[in-house]
PDB file of C-alpha atoms in Angstrom:
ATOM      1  CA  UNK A  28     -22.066 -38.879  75.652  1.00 41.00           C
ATOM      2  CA  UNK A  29     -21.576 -35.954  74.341  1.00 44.00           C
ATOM      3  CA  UNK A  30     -20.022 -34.858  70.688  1.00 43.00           C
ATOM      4  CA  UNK A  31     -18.448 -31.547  69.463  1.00 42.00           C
ATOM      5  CA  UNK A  32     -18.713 -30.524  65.728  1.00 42.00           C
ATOM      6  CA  UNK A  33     -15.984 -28.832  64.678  1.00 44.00           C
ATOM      7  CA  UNK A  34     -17.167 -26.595  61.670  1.00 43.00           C
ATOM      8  CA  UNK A  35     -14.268 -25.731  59.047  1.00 45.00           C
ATOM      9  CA  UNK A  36     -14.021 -22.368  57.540  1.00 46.00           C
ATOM     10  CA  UNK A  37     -15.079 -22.515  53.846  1.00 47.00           C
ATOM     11  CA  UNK A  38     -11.435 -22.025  51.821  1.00 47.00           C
ATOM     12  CA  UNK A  39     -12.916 -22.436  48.211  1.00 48.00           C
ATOM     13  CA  UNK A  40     -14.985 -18.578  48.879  1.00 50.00           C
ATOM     14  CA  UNK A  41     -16.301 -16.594  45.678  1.00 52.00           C
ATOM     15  CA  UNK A  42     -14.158 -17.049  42.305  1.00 51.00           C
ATOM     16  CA  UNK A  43     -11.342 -14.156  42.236  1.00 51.00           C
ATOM     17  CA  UNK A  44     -12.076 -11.717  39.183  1.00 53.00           C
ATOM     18  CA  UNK A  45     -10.132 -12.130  36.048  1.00 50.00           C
ATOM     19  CA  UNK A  46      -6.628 -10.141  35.503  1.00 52.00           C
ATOM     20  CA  UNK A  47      -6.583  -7.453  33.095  1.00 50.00           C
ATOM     21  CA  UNK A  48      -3.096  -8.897  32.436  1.00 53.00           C
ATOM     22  CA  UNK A  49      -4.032 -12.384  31.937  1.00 53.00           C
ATOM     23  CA  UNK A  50      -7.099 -11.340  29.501  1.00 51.00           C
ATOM     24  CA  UNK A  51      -4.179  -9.233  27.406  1.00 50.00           C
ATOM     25  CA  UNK A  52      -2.169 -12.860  27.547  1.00 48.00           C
ATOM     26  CA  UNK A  53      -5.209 -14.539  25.763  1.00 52.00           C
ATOM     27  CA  UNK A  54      -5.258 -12.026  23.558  1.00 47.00           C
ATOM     28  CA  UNK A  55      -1.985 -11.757  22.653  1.00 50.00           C
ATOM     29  CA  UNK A  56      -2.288 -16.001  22.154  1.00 55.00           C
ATOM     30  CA  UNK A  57      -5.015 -15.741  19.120  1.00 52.00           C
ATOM     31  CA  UNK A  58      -3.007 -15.975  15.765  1.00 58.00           C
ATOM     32  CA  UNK A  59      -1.936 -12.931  14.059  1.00 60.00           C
ATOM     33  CA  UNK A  60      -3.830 -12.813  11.088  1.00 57.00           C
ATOM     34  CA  UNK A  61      -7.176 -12.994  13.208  1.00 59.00           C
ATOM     35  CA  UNK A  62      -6.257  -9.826  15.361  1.00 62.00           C
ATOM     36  CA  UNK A  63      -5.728  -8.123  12.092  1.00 63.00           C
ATOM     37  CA  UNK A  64      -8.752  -8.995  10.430  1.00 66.00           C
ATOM     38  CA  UNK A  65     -11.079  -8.390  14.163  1.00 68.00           C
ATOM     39  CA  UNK A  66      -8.875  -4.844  14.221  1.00 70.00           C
ATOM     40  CA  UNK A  67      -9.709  -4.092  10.231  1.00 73.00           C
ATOM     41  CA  UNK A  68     -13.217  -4.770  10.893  1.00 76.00           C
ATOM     42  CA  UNK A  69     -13.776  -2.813  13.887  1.00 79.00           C
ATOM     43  CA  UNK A  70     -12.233   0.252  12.268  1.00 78.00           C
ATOM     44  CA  UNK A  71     -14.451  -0.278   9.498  1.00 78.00           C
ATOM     45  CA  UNK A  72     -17.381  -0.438  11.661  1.00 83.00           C
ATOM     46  CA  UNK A  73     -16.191   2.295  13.760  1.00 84.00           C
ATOM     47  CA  UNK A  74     -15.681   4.274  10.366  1.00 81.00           C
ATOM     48  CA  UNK A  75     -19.226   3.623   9.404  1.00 81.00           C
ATOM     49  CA  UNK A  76     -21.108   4.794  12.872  1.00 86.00           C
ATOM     50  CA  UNK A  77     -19.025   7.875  12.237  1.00 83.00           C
ATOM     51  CA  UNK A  78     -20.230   8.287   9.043  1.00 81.00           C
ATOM     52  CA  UNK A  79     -23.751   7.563   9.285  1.00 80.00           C
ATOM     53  CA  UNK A  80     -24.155   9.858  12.578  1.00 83.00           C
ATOM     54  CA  UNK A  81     -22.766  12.672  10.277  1.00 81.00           C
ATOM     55  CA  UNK A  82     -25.123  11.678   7.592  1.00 78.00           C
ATOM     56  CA  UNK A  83     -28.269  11.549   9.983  1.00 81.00           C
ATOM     57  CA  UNK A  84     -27.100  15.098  11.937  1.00 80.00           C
ATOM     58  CA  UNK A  85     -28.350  16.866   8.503  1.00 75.00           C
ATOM     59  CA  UNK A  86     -25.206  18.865   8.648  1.00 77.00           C
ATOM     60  CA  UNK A  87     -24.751  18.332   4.643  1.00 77.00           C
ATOM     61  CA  UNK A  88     -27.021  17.785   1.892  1.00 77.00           C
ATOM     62  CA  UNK A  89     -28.278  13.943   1.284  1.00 75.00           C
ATOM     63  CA  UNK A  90     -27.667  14.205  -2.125  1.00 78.00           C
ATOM     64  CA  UNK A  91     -23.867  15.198  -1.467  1.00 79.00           C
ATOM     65  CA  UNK A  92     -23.164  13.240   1.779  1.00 84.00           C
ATOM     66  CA  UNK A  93     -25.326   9.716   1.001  1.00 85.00           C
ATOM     67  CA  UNK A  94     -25.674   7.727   3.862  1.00 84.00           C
ATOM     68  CA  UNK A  95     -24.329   4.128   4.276  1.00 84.00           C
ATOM     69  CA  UNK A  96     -27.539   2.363   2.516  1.00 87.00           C
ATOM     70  CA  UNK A  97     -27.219   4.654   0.316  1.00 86.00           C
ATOM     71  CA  UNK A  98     -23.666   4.073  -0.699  1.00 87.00           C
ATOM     72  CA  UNK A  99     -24.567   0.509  -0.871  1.00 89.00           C
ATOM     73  CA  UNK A 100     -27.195   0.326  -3.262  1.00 89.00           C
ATOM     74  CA  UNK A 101     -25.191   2.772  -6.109  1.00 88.00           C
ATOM     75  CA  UNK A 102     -22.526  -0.400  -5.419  1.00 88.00           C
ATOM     76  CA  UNK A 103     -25.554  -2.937  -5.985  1.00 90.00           C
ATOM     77  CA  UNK A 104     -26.067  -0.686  -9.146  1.00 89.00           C
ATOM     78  CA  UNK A 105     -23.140  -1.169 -10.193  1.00 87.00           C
ATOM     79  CA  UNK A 106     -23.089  -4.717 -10.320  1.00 89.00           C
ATOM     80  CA  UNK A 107     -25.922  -4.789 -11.860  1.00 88.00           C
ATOM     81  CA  UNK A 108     -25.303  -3.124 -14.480  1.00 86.00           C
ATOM     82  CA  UNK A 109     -22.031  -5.308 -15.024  1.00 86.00           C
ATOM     83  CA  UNK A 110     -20.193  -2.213 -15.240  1.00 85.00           C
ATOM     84  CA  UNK A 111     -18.088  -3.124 -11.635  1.00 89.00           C
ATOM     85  CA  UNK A 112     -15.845  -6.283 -12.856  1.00 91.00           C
ATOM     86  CA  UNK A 113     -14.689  -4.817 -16.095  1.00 90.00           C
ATOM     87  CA  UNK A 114     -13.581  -1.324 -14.525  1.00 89.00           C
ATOM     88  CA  UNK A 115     -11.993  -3.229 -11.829  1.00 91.00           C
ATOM     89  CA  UNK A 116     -10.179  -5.202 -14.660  1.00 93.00           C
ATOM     90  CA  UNK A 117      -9.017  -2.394 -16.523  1.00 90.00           C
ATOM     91  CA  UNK A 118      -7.818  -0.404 -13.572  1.00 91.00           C
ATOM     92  CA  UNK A 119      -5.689  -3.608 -12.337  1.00 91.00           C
ATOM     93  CA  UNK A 120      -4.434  -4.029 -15.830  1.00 91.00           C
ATOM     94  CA  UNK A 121      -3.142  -0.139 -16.149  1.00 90.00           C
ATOM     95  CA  UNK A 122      -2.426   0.182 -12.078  1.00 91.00           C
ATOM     96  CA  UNK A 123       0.017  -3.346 -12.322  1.00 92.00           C
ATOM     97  CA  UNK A 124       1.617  -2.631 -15.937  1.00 93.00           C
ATOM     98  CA  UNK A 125       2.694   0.696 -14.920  1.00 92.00           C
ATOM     99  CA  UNK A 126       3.489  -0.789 -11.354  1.00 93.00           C
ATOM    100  CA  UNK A 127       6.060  -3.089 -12.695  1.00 94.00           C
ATOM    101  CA  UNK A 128       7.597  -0.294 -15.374  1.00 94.00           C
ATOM    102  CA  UNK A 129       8.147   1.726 -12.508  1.00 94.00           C
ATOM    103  CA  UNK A 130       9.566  -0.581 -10.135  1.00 94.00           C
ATOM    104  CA  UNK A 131      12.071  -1.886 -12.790  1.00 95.00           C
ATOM    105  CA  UNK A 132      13.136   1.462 -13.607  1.00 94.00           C
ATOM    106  CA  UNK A 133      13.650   2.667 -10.153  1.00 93.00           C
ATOM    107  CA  UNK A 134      15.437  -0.028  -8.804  1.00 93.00           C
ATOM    108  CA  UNK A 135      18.027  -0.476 -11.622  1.00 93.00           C
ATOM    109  CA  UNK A 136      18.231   3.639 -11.462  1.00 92.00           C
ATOM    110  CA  UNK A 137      19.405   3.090  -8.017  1.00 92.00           C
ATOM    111  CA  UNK A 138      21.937   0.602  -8.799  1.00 90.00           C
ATOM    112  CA  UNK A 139      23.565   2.980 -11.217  1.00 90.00           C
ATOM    113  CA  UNK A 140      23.273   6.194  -9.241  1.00 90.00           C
ATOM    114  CA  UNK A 141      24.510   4.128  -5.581  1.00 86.00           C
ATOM    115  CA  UNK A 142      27.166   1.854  -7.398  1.00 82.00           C
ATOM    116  CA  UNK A 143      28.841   3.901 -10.383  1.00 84.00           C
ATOM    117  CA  UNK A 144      30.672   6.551 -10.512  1.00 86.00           C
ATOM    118  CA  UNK A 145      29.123   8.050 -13.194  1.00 87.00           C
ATOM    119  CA  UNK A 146      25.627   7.482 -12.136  1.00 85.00           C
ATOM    120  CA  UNK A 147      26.554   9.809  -8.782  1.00 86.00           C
ATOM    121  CA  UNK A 148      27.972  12.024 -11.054  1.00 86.00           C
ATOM    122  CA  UNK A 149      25.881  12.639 -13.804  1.00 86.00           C
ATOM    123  CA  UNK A 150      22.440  10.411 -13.171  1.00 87.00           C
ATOM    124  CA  UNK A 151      21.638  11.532  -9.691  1.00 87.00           C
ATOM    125  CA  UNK A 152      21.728  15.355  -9.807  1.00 88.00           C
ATOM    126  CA  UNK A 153      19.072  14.842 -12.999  1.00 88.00           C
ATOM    127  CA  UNK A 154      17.046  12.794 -10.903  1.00 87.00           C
ATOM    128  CA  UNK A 155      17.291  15.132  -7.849  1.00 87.00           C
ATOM    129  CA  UNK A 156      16.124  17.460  -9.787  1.00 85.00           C
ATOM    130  CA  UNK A 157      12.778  15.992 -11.604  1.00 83.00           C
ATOM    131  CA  UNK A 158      11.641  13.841  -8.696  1.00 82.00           C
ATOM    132  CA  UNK A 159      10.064  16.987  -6.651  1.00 83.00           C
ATOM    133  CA  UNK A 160       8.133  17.684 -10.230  1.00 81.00           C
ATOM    134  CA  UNK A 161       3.735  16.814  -9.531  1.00 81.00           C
ATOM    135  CA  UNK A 162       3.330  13.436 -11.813  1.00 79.00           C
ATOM    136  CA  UNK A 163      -0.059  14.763 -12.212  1.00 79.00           C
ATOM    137  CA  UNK A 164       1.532  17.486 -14.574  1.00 79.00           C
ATOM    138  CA  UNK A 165       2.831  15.270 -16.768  1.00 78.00           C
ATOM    139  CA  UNK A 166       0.061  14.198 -17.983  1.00 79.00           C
ATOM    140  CA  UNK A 167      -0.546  16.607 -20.534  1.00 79.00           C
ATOM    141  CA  UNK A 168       2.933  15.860 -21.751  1.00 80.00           C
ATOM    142  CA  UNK A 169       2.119  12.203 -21.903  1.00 81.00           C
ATOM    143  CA  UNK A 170      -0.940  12.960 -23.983  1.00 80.00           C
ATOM    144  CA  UNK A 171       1.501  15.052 -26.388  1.00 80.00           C
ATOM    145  CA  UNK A 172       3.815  12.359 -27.230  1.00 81.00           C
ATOM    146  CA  UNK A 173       1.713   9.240 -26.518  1.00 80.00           C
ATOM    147  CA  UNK A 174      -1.981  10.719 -27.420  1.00 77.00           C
ATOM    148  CA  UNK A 175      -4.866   9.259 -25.190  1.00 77.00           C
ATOM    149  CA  UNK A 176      -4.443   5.291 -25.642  1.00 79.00           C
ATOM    150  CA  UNK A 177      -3.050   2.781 -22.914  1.00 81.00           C
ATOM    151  CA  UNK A 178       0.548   4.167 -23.449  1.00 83.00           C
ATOM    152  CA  UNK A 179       0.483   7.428 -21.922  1.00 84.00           C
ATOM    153  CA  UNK A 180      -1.776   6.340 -19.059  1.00 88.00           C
ATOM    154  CA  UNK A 181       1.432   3.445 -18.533  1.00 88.00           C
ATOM    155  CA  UNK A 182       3.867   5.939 -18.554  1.00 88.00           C
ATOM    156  CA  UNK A 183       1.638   8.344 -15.971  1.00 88.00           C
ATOM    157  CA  UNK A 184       1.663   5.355 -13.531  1.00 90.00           C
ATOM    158  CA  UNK A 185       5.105   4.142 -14.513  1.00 92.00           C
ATOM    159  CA  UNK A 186       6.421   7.810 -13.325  1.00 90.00           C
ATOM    160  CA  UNK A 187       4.433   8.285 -10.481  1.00 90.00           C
ATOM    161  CA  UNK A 188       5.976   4.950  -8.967  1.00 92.00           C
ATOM    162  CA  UNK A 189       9.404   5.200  -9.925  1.00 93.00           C
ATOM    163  CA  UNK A 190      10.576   8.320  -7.737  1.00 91.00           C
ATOM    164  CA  UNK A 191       9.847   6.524  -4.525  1.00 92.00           C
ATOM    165  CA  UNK A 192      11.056   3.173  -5.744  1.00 94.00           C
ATOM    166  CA  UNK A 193      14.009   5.142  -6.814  1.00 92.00           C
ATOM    167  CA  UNK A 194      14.762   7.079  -3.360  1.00 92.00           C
ATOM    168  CA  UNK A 195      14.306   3.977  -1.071  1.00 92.00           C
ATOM    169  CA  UNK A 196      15.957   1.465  -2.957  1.00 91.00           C
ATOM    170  CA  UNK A 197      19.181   4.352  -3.574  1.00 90.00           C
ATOM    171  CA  UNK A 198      18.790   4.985   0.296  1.00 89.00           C
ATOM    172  CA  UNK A 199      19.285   1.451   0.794  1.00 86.00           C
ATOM    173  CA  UNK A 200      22.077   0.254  -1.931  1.00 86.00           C
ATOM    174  CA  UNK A 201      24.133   3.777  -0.607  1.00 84.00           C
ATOM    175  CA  UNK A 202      23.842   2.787   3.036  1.00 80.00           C
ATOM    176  CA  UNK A 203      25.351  -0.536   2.789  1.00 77.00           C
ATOM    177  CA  UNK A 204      28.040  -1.153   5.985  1.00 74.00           C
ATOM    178  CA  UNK A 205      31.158   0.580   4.367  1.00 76.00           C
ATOM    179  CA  UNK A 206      33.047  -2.711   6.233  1.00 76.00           C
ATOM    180  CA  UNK A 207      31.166  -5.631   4.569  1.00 74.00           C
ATOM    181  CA  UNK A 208      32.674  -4.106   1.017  1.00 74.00           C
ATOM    182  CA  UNK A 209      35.970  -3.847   2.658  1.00 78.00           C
ATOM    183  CA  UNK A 210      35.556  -7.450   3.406  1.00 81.00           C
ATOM    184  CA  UNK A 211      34.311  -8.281   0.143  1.00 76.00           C
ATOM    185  CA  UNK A 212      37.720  -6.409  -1.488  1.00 77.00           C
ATOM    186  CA  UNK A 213      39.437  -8.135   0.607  1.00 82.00           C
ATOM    187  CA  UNK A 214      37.917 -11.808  -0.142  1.00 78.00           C
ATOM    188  CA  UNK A 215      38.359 -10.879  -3.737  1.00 76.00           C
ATOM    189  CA  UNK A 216      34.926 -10.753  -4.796  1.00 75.00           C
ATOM    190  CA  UNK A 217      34.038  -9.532  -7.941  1.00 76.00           C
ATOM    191  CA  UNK A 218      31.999  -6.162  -8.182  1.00 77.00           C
ATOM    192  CA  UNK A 219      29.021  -8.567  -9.541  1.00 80.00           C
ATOM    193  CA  UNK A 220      29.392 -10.889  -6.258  1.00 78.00           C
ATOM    194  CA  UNK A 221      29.175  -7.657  -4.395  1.00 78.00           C
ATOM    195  CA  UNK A 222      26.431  -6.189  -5.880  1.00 79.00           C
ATOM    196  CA  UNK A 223      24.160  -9.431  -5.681  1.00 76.00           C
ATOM    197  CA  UNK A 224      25.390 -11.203  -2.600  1.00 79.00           C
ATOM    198  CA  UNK A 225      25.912  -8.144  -0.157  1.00 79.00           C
ATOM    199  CA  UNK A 226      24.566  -4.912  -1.739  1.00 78.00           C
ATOM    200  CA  UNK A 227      21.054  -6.361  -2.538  1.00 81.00           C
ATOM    201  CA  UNK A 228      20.590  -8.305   0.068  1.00 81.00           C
ATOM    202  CA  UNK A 229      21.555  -5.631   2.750  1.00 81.00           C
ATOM    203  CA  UNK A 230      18.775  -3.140   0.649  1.00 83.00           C
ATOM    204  CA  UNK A 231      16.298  -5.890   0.161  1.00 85.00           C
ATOM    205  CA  UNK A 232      13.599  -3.993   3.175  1.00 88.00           C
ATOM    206  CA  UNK A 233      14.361  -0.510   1.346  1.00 89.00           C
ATOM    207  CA  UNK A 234      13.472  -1.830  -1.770  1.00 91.00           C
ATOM    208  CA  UNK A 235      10.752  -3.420  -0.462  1.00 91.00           C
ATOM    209  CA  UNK A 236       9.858  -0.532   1.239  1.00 91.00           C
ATOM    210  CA  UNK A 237       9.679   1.729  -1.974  1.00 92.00           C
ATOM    211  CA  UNK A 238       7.242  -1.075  -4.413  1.00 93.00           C
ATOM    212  CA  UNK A 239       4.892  -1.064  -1.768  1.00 93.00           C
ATOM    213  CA  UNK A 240       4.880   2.826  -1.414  1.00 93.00           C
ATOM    214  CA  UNK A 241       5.106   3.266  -5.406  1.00 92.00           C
ATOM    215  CA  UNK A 242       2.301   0.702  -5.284  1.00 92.00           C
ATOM    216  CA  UNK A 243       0.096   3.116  -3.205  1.00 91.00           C
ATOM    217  CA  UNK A 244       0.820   5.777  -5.978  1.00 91.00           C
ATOM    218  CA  UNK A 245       0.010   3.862  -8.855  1.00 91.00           C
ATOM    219  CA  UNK A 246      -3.721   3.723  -7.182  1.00 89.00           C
ATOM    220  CA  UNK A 247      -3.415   7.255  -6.579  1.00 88.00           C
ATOM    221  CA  UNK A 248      -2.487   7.981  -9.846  1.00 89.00           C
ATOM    222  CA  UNK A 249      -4.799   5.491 -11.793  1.00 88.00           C
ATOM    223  CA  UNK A 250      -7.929   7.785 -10.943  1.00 86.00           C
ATOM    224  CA  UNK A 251      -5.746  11.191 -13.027  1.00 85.00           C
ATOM    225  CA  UNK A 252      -5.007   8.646 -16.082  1.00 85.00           C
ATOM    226  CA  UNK A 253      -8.168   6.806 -16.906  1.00 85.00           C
ATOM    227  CA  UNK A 254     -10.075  10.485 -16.591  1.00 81.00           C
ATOM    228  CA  UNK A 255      -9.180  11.319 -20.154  1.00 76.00           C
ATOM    229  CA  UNK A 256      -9.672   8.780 -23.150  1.00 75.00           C
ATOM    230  CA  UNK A 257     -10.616   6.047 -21.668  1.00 80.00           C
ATOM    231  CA  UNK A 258     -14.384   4.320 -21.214  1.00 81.00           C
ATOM    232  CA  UNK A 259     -13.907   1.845 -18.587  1.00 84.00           C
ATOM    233  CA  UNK A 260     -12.291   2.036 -15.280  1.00 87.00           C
ATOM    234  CA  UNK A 261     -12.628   2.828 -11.834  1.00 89.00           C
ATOM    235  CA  UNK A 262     -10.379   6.196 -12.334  1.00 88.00           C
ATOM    236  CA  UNK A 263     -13.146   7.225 -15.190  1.00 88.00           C
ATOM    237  CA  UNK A 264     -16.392   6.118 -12.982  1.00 90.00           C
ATOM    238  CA  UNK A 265     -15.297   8.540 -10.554  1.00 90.00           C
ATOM    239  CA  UNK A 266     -14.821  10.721 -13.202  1.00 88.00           C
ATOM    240  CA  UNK A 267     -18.237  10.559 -14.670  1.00 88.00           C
ATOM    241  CA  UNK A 268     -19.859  10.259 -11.412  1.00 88.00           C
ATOM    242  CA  UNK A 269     -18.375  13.910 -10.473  1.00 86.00           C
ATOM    243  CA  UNK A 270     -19.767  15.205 -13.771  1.00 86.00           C
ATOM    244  CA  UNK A 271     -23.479  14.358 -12.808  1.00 85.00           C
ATOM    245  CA  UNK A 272     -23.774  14.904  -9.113  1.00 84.00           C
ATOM    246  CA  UNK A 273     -23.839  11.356  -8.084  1.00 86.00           C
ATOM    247  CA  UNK A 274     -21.978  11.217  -4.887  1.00 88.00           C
ATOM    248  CA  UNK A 275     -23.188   8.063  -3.782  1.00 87.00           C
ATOM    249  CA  UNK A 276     -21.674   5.924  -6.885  1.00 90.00           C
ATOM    250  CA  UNK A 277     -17.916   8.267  -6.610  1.00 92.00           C
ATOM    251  CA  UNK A 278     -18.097   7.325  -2.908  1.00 91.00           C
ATOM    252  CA  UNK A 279     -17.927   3.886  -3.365  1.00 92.00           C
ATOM    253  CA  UNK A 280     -15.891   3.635  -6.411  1.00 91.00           C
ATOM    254  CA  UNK A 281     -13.520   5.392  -4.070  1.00 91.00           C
ATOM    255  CA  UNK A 282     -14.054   2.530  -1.829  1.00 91.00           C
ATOM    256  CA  UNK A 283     -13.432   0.233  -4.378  1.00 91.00           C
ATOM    257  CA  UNK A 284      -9.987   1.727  -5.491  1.00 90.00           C
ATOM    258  CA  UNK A 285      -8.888   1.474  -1.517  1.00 89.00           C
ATOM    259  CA  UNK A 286      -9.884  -1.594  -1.165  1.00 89.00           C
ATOM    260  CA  UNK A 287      -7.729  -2.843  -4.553  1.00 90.00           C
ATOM    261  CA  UNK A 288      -4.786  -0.666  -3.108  1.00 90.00           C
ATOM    262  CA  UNK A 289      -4.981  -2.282   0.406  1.00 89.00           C
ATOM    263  CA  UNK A 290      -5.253  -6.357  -1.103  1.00 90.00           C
ATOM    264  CA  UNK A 291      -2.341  -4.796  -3.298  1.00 90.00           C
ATOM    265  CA  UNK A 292      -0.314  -3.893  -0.579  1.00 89.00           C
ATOM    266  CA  UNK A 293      -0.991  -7.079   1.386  1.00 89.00           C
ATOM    267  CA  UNK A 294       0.192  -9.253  -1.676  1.00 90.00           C
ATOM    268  CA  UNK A 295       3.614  -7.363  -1.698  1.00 90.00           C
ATOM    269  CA  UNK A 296       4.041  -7.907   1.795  1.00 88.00           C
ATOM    270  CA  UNK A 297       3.058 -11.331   1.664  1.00 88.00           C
ATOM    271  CA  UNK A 298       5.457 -11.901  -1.745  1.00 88.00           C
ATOM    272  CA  UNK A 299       8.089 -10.152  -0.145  1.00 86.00           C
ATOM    273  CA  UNK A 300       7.931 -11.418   3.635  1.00 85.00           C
ATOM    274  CA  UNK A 301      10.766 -14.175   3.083  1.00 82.00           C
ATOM    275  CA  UNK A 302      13.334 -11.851   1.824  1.00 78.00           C
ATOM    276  CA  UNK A 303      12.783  -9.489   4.623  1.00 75.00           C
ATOM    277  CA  UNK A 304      12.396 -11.675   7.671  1.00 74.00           C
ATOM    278  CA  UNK A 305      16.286 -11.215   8.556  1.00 63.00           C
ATOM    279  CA  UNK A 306      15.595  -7.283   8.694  1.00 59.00           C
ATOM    280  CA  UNK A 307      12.677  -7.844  11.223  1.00 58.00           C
ATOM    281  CA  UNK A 308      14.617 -10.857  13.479  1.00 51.00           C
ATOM    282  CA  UNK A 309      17.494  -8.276  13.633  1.00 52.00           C
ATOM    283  CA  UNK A 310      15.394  -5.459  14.817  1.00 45.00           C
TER     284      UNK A 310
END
């Protein structure tokens, strides 16, 4: 008696290689937050490798391009000296006073040169005209009147964020729908009703859009005030580390003041988020 095998092909064969398309749907599935932080870090490791291959090609001096380690161990100086925390302090303190001088000023600047007549008429044109003038040459004219306490070093910062607090948040009060006032008028609302439950609203991401810019500036700015009168602060490290060579230490203090700008400018975004959700969900 005889038997036949019948053999059956194998079906389950070697695995199939993975889809570039599903591997960008994993990708896309990891929260937010942790794409941002893998991207921030592999810029700033990117950023490094740069840096250091520059640093090892011998195409600058050591003493004026330092190299990573380098960089690291003026910040470990730093600390130990306890001369880090209490710059960082005072620069935060200046940077955040003037910050909120500015924003305050610009905004409600905008309200009267978008909403009144007379603010078109007489505000703007003055404002037109000063907002192209450098803050940084004002601050011999802030020295003048104020002399070289925490006052005019405020009013530096305050003036350096108000123009672009100013021009955004007037950009976005002036371009309000010409048809949701009409409707207002025609509900009878009150120019107060208007101004808070349509105007501000509708302007919300432009003012948001000008504190975090001005916020940028008063970091910019903080490194021109604290360089006269002054003894502590990141703007007068930087200062005193240009006067005696010591590129290492300005490096990272310059690190330093990015890194306060950029936690800065996450904290308004974060703050802020709620009242401009509408903006993004109707983009």
């Amino acid at each position: 008696m005889t038997s036949s095998l019948r053999t059956t092909p194998d079906t389950a064969g070697p695995p199939a290689p993975a889809s570039p398309r599903r591997d960008r749907i994993r990708l896309a599935r990891l929260p937010r937050h942790w794409r941002t932080v893998g991207g921030t870090a592999a810029g700033l490791v990117l950023a490094a490798l740069v840096w250091s291959l520059v640093a090892a090609s011998g195409s600058f001096p050591r003493q004026l391009f330092p190299t990573v380690p380098q960089i690291a161990r003026a910040g470990q100086a730093l600390c130990s000296d306890g001369l880090l925390l209490p710059d960082i302090a005072a620069s935060l303190q200046r940077a955040l006073f003037g910050l909120v001088v500015g924003v305050a000023a610009g905004v409600l600047a905008a309200i009267a040169t978008s909403t009144t007549r007379v603010g078109r008429a007489v505000l703007q044109p003055v404002l037109r005209l000063l907002s192209p003038i450098p803050t940084i040459g004002l601050v011999p004219l802030a020295i003048l009147w104020f002399g070289l306490g925490e006052n005019s070093k405020v009013l530096v910062i305050a003036l350096g964020v108000f123009v672009p607090v100013w021009i955004n948040s007037h950009s976005g009060f002036a371009g309000t729908p010409e048809h949701y006032l009409q409707a207002a008028r025609c509900l009878g609302a009150s120019r107060w009703h208007t101004l808070t439950r349509i105007v501000l609203p509708e302007a919300t991401p432009d003012v948001v859009g000008g504190i975090r810019v001005g916020a940028a500036m008063a970091f910019v700015l903080i490194v021109v005030a604290e360089m006269t009168g002054t003894t502590a602060g990141i703007g007068y490290r930087i200062y005193q580390a240009q006067l005696f060579s010591q590129a290492d230490r300005l490096i990272f203090c310059l690190i330093v003041l990015g890194v306060l700008g950029a936690a800065c400018d996450l904290a308004i975004a974060a703050v802020t988020a709620p009242v401009v959700r509408w903006a993004k969900e109707a983009n």
